[in-house]
Amino acid sequence: MVEYTEAAAEIVEAFNEVPASSKLELLLEYANALPALPERYADHPELLERVEECQSPVYLFVEVKNGKANIFLTAPAEAPTTRGFASILQIALDGQSIGTITSFSDQFIQDLKLSELVSPLRIRGMHGMLSRIKRQVQEKSL
Amino acid sequence: MTYELDPNPKFAQYKHPEALVSTEWLTANLGKPGLVVIECDEDILLFETGHIPGAVKLDWHTELNHPITRDYLNGEDMAALLSAKGISRDDTLVIYGDKSNWWATYAFWVIKLFGHTDVRILDGGRAKWIDEGRELTTDSTNRSTTDYPVIARDDKNIRAFKEDVFAHFGKPLIDVRSPEEFSGERTHMPNYPDEGALRGGHIPTAASVPWSRAVEEDQTFKSIEDLTDVYINKAGIGAASDVIAYCRIGERSSHTWFVLKYLLGIEKVRNYDGSWTEWGSAVRVPIVKGSEPGVVPVGF
């Protein structure tokens, strides 16, 4: 059994509890919950890192302060699936410690069991987001 | 034909005007019996964020593919799918979607494998409908189930397999991927993750015509003059009546297939859905690298 953050465990539980027919609705709820970027990033796109693994324009930024990380992600409204993935990772990892994030298991993405709903391309996009979050956290905590 | 045609003069230029409808036509005919609107998007959540009233969703990833084999549904599965969606064999189907109807034409192609007669694409797709401020709803659509007949899938006329491509050498072959995929610099679309072809390049003799050259900025199809210039003249199809199109997994090439067959009216057009993920990974098949088409391979 892989250890997750409490928030991540709740998300896995939510996706595993709902019937298959409601999984998309759940993903849409997450997509709608993705917070807008704070002004300091919204006005400075050059500070954001593009997630090249995603076919939609997804950008992220990580702030590390006092050993904890805040995660900012953005994705366009016409790409709700990608927004959903970004939102899930943001909820799972935001405010966590550096160690928790860098050792966070990629298994999380498999455990959401989304591969029946979305194509492998999409799932890889989510892996891309996660690995870039981890890398930024590592770089910024040095 | 079970439904009146869209009299839009733009469509009259095309060989098969019956395969297209405009947003105006759809607005005027929405809700009439015998007309089923289908949304098929790349982003499988877009439908849930708002769709044309009464539209049913078709999910290209989970619904059209065989769950185990790399293939499409068989006749029984397709009959069950369309029956569950409330579609009858004699209904007029209007398909639209995101990304210049890329997935809409893919769904169109798959449905045509089963010979459904009256299938049309909404010119401009989802984006044009929204840009024009037309009505969207998040209400779910409930259509009574139907009894769609079991029709054997016809893989001969509009679908090509690897062996068919070998037999086709010498006739026009259109590679609709990006120039970088064509030359072999990359095996997947720019900004898309790698999806596993082992070699980069293209099928010998293929002309490079990225699929998006068939659409205008507002995502509608280009005029017949422009399409003729792009495909018949520049891509060298000329007077040929037998063309195969391919991409990475057969989706983008469905779009070009639709353009060649229904708008330009080329007699025999097949979509090679195995596409580069098969050709670029198969053992001992000839490949050309670089931006030139290359010559017909010998000894194969």
XYZ file of N, CA, C and O in Angstrom, chain B residues 9 45 59 76 83 106 114 134 145 162 185 223 225 253 272 294:
64
model
N -24.848 27.845 -50.404
C -24.138 27.812 -51.698
C -22.695 27.327 -51.587
O -22.151 26.765 -52.533
N -14.425 15.607 -21.716
C -15.276 16.289 -20.730
C -15.997 17.500 -21.320
O -16.873 18.080 -20.672
N -18.090 8.945 -27.384
C -16.733 9.014 -26.843
C -15.814 8.157 -27.705
O -15.903 6.935 -27.714
N -22.288 -6.272 -33.979
C -23.162 -6.439 -32.800
C -22.928 -5.303 -31.805
O -23.882 -4.713 -31.274
N -28.085 1.736 -30.625
C -29.425 1.533 -30.053
C -29.533 2.218 -28.696
O -30.535 2.876 -28.392
N -13.624 11.589 -37.462
C -13.208 10.231 -37.073
C -14.453 9.381 -36.763
O -14.595 8.250 -37.245
N -19.897 1.090 -41.119
C -21.113 0.291 -40.973
C -22.200 0.757 -41.952
O -23.359 0.364 -41.838
N -24.522 30.604 -30.214
C -25.708 29.745 -30.286
C -25.882 28.979 -28.977
O -24.953 28.861 -28.180
N -34.367 4.246 -26.352
C -33.496 3.303 -27.050
C -34.182 2.831 -28.328
O -35.407 2.843 -28.450
N -2.084 -2.463 -43.452
C -0.668 -2.361 -43.856
C -0.437 -3.026 -45.214
O 0.229 -2.479 -46.085
N 11.955 13.775 -37.544
C 12.558 14.450 -36.395
C 11.880 14.023 -35.104
O 12.464 14.023 -34.042
N -12.637 26.415 -49.263
C -13.419 26.380 -50.506
C -12.889 25.283 -51.411
O -11.750 24.819 -51.256
N -11.896 25.552 -54.403
C -10.699 25.998 -55.134
C -9.445 25.758 -54.288
O -8.440 25.250 -54.771
N -6.123 11.570 -39.977
C -6.310 11.193 -41.388
C -7.782 10.949 -41.729
O -8.161 10.983 -42.902
N -5.797 4.669 -43.573
C -4.949 3.608 -42.994
C -4.841 3.875 -41.495
O -4.013 4.658 -41.052
N 10.364 10.366 -51.361
C 11.084 9.111 -51.587
C 10.477 8.332 -52.739
O 9.470 8.743 -53.315
